[in-house]
Structure formats: C-alpha cells, structure tokens
mmCIF file of C-alpha atoms and ligand atoms in Angstrom:
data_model
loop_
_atom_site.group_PDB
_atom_site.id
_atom_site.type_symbol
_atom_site.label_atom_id
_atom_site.label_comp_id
_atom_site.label_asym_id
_atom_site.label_seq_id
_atom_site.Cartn_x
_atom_site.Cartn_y
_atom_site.Cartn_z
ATOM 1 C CA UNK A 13 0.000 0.000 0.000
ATOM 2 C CA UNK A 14 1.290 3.340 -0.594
ATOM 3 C CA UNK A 15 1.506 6.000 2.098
ATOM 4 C CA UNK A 16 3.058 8.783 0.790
ATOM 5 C CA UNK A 17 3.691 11.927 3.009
ATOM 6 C CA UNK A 18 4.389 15.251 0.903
ATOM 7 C CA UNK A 19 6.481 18.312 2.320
ATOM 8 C CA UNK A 20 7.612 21.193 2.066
ATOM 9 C CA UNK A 21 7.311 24.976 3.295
ATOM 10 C CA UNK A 22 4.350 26.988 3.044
ATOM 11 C CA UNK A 23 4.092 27.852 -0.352
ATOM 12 C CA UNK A 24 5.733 25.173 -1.678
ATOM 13 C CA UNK A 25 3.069 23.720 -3.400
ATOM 14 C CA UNK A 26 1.813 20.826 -1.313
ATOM 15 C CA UNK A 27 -1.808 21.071 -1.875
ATOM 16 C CA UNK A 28 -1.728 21.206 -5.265
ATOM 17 C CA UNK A 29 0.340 18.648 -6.305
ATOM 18 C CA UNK A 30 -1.092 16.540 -3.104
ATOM 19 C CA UNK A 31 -4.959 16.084 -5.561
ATOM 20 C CA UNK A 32 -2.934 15.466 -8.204
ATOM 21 C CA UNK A 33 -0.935 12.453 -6.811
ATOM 22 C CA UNK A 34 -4.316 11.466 -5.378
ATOM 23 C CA UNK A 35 -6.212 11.519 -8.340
ATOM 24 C CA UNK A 36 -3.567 9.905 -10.549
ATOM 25 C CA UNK A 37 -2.565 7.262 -7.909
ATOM 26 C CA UNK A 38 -5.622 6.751 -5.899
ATOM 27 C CA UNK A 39 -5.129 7.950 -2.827
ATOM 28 C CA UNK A 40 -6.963 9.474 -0.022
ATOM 29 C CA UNK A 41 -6.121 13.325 0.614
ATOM 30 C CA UNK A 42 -5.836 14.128 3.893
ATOM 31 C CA UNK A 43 -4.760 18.107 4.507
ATOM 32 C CA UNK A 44 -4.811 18.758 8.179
ATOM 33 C CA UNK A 45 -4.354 22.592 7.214
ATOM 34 C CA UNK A 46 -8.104 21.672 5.502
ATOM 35 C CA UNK A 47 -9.073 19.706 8.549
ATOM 36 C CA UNK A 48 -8.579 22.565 10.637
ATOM 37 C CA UNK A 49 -10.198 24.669 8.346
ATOM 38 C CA UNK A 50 -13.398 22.436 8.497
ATOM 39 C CA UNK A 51 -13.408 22.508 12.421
ATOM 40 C CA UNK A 52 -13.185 26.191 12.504
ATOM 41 C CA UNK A 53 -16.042 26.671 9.849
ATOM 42 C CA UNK A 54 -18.225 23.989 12.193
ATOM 43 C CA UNK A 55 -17.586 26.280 15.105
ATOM 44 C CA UNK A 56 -16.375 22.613 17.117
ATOM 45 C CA UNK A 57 -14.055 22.888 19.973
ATOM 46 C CA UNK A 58 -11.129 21.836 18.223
ATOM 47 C CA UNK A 59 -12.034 24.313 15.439
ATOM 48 C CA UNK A 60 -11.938 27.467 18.080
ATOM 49 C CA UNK A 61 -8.222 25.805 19.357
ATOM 50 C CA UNK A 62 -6.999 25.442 16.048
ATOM 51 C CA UNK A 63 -7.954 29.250 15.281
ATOM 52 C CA UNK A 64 -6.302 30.589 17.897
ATOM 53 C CA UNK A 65 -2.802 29.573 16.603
ATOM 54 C CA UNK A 66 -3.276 29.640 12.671
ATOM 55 C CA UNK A 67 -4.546 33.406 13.387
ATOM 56 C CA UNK A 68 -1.298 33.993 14.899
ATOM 57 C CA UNK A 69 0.669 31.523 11.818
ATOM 58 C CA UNK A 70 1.847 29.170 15.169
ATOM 59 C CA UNK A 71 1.387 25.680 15.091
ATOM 60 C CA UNK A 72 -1.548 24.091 16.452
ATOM 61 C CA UNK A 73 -0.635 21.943 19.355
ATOM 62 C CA UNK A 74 -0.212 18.268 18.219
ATOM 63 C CA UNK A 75 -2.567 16.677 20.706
ATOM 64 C CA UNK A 76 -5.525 18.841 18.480
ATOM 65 C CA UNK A 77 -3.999 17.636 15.330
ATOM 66 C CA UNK A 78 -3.859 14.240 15.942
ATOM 67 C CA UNK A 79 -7.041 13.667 17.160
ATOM 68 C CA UNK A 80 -8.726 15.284 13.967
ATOM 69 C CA UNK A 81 -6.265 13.184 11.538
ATOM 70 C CA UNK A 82 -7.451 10.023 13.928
ATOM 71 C CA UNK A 83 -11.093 10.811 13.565
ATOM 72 C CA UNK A 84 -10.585 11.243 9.338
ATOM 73 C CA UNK A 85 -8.451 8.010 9.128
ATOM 74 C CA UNK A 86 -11.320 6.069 11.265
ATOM 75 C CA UNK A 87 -13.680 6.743 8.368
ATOM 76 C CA UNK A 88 -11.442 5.659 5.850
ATOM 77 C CA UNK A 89 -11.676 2.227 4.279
ATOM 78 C CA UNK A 90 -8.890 -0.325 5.500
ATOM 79 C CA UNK A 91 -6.716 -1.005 2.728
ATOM 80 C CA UNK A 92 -6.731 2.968 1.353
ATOM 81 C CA UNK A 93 -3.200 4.406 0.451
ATOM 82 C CA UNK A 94 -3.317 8.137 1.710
ATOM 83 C CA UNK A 95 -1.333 11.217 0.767
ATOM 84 C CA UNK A 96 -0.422 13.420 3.920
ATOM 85 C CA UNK A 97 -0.609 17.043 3.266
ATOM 86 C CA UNK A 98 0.912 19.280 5.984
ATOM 87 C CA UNK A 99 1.228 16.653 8.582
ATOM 88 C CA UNK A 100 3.768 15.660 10.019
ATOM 89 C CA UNK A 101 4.835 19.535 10.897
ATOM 90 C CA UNK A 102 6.918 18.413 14.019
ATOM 91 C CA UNK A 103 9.138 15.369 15.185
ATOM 92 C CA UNK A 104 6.205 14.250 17.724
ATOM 93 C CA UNK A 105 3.959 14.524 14.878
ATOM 94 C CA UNK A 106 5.962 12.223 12.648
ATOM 95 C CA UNK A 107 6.573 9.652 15.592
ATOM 96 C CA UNK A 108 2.944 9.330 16.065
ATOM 97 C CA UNK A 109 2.354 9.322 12.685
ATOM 98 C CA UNK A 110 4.308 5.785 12.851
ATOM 99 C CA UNK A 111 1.852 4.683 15.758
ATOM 100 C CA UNK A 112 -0.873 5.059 13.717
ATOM 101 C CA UNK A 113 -0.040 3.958 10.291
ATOM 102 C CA UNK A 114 0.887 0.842 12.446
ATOM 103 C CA UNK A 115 -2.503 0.544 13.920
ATOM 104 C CA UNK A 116 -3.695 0.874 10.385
ATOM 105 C CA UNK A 117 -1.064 -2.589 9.651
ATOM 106 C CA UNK A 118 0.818 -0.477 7.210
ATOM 107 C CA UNK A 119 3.301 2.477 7.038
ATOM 108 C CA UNK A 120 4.605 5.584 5.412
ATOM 109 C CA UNK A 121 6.159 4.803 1.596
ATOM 110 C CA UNK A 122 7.843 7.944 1.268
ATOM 111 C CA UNK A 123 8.337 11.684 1.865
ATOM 112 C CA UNK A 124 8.465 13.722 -0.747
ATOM 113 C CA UNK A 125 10.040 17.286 0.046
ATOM 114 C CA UNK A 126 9.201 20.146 -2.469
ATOM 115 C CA UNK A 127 12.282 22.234 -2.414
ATOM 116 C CA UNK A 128 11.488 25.944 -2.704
ATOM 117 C CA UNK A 129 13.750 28.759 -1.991
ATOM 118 C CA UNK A 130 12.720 31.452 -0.016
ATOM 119 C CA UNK A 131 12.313 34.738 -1.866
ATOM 120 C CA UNK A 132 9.908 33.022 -4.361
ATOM 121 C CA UNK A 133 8.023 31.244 -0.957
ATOM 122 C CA UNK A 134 7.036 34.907 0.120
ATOM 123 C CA UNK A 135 5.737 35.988 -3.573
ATOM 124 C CA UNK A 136 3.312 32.548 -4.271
ATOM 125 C CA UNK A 137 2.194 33.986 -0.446
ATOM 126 C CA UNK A 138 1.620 36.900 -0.923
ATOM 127 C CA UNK A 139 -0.231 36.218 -4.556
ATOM 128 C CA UNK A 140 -2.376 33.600 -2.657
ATOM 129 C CA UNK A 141 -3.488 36.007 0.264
ATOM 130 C CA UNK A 142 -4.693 38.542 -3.269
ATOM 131 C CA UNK A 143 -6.735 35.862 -4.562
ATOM 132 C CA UNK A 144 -7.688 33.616 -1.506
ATOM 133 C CA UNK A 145 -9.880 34.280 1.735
ATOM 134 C CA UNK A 146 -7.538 32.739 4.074
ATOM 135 C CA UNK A 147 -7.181 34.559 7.406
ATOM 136 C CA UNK A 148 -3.607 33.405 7.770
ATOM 137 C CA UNK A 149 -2.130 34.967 4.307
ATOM 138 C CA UNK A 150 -1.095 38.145 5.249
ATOM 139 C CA UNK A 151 2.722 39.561 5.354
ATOM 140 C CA UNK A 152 3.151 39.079 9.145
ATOM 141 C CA UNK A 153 1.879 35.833 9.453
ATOM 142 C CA UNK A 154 3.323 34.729 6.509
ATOM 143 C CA UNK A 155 6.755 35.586 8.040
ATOM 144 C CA UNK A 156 5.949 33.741 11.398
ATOM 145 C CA UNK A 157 4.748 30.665 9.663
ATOM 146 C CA UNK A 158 8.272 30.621 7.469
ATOM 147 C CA UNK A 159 9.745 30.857 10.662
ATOM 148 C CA UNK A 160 8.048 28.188 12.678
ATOM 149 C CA UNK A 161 8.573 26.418 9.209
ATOM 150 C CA UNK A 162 12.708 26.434 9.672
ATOM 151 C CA UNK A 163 12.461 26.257 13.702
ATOM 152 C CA UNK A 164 9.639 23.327 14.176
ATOM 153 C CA UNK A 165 9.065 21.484 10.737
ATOM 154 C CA UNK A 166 12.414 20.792 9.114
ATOM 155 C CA UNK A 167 13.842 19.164 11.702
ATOM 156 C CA UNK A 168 11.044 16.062 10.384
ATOM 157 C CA UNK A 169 13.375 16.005 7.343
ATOM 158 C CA UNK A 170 16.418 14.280 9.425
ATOM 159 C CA UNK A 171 13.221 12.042 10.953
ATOM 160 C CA UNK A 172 13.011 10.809 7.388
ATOM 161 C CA UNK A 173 15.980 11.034 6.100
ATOM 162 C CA UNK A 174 17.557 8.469 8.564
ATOM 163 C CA UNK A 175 14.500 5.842 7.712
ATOM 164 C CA UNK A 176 15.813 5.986 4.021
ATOM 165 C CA UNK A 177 13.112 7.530 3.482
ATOM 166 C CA UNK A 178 13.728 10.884 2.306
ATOM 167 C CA UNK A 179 13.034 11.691 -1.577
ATOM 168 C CA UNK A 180 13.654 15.487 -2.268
ATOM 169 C CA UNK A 181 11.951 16.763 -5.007
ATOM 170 C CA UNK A 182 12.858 20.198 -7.004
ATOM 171 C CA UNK A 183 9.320 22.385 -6.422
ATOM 172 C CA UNK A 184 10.301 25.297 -8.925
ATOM 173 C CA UNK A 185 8.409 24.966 -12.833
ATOM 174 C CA UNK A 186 5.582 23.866 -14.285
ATOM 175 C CA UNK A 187 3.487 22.513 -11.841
ATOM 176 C CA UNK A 188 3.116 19.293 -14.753
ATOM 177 C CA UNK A 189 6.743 18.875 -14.847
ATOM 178 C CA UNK A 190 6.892 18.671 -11.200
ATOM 179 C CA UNK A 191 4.027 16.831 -10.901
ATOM 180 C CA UNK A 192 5.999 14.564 -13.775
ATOM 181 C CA UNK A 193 9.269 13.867 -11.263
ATOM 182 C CA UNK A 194 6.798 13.028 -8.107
ATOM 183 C CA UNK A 195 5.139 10.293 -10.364
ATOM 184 C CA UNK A 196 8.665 9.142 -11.308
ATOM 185 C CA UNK A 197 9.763 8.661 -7.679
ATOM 186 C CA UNK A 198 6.064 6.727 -6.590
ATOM 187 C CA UNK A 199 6.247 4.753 -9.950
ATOM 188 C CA UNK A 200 9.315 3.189 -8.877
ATOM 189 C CA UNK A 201 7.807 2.416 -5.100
ATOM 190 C CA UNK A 202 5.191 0.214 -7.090
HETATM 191 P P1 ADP B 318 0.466 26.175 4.486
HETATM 192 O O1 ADP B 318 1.371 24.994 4.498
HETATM 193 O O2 ADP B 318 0.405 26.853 3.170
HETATM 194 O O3 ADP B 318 0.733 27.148 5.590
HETATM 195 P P2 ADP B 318 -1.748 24.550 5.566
HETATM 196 O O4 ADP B 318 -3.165 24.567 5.124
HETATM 197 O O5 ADP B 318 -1.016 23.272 5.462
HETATM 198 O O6 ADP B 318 -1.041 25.704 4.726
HETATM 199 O O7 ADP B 318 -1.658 25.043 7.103
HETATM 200 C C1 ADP B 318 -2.246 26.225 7.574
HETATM 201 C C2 ADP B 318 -2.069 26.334 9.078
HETATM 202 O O8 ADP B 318 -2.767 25.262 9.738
HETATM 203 C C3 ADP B 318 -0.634 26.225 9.605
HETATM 204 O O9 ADP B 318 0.040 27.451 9.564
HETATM 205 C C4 ADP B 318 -0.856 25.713 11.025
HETATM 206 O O10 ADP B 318 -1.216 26.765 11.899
HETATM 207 C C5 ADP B 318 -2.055 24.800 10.881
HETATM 208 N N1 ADP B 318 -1.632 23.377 10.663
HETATM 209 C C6 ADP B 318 -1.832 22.639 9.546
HETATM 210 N N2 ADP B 318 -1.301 21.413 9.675
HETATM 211 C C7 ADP B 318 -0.719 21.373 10.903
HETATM 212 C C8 ADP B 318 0.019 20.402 11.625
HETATM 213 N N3 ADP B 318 0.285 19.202 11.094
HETATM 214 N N4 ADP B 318 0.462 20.729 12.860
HETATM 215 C C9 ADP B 318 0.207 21.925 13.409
HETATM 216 N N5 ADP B 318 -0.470 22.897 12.789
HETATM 217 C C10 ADP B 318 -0.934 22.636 11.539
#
C-alpha cells in the first residue's frame, strides 16, 4: 500500500500537487491545514483551538492535530493508500504518525520534500493572500509561519531522512513537470 507523506514549506506547493498524486494514484487526501479549516467553519471545539494559533501563523498543538487526523483516518476504508498534506509539521507529529499507520497494519512509503527557496516562498504567499480568503495569508503571518517552518518542521526532514526515506523533489516549474518527477519517484515504489 502506498503512504506517501508530501512536504515542504508553506508555499511550496503541497496542496496542489497533493490532488494530483491522489487523483492519478488513488489515494486518499488528507490536509490537516483543511481539517482545521473544516473545524473552525463547524464552530467545534477543536475548530476554536486550532484558530487561535493559525490566526497567529503558530502551530496548532499536536494533541488537536492528531485527534482530527485520527477521527478522518477512522472513516477511511482499511486497505486505502493516503497522501499526507501538511502533517507531520513536528518530530512528535511524525513519531505518532508511525503509531498510527501501524494501527492501520501499514506504514509511510515515502516523503516527498518540495524544495522551494525562499524569496519566491514569500511571492506565491503573498499572490495567494490577493486571490484567496484565508485569514492566515497576510505579510506578518506569513513571516511567522516561514519561521516556525525552519524552527519546528524541518527538523522532520532528518526524521526521514535516517529511515531511508527521504526523496527530495525540485518544487520550482511547471506545476506538470513537477508533478511529472513526483510520479517518477512513486512509480518506482510500485
Ligand atoms: P500552508 O502549508 O500553506 O501554511 P496549511 O493549510 O497546510 O497551509 O496550514 C495552515 C495552518 O494550519 C498552519 O500554519 C498551522 O497553523 C495549521 N496546521 C496545519 N497542519 C498542521 C500540523 N500538522 N500541525 C500543526 N499545525 C498545523
């Protein structure tokens, strides 16, 4: 089964090629940025916690996140690959992540990092928060979440990396031709 977690700063691209590798490979989506989003539209209590930090462009605390990625995978049908999208975010996130897949009987494939540099991660930002409604795309959030990005998040790349597990992937082009060297690396997982 193929468990693919995709990664990569904000901005780098995640969500969009995360449908396409689960359209083209048949996996279930799972963006816990989108969860989040979901709870806070509902008004649940998770949703109000989860506000209070992507407001600020902090991390929500783990405990929140993993109970609203358990409660999604719970509904999911036993023997579904899944593509991660924005999870794990921190080490404790990616060494529960290994809990669960194993609860599931199965673990993570891969994880793909989309490698962006920095200048052009502030101008896709700042051209998303023009077209999108998203509280959190604005410049000073933007900067925090960059920041929380290099202090909290890449540390998961070492996580992976050691696991031989670690497939970097170059995030800058045509979103086809990227899309084109992420189906190249899961092809040859098949
Ligand atoms: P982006 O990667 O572009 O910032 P996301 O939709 O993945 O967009 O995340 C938006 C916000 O949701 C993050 O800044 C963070 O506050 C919160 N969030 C999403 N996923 C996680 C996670 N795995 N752990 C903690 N917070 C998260």
């Amino acid at each position: 089964m193929l468990n693919v977690v995709i990664f990569g700063a904000p901005g780098s691209g995640k969500g969009t090629q995360s449908k396409l590798i689960a359209e083209k490979f048949n996996l279930a989506h799972v963006s816990t940025g989108e969860l989040c989003r979901r709870a806070i539209h509902n008004n649940t209590h998770e949703g109000v916690i989860a506000k209070s930090y992507i407001d600020k462009g902090e991390l929500v605390p783990d405990e929140t996140i993993i109970d609203m990625l358990d409660a999604f995978l719970e509904k999911l049908p036993i023997d579904q690959g899944i593509i991660f999208d924005g999870f794990p975010r921190t080490v404790a996130q990616a060494e529960a992540l290994i809990e669960i897949m194993k609860e599931h009987g199965t673990k993570v494939s891969v994880l793909l990092n989309l490698e962006v540099e920095k200048d052009e991660l502030m101008t896709r930002l700042l051209k998303r928060a023009e077209t999108e409604d998203r509280s959190d795309d604005n410049m000073e959030t933007i900067k925090k979440r960059l920041e929380v990005y290099e202090e909290q998040t890449l540390p998961v790349i070492e996580f992976y990396r050691k696991k031989r597990l670690y497939k970097p992937i170059k995030g800058v082009g045509d979103i086809d031709d990227i899309f084109g060297r992420i189906s190249e690396v899961l092809n040859s997982l098949k």
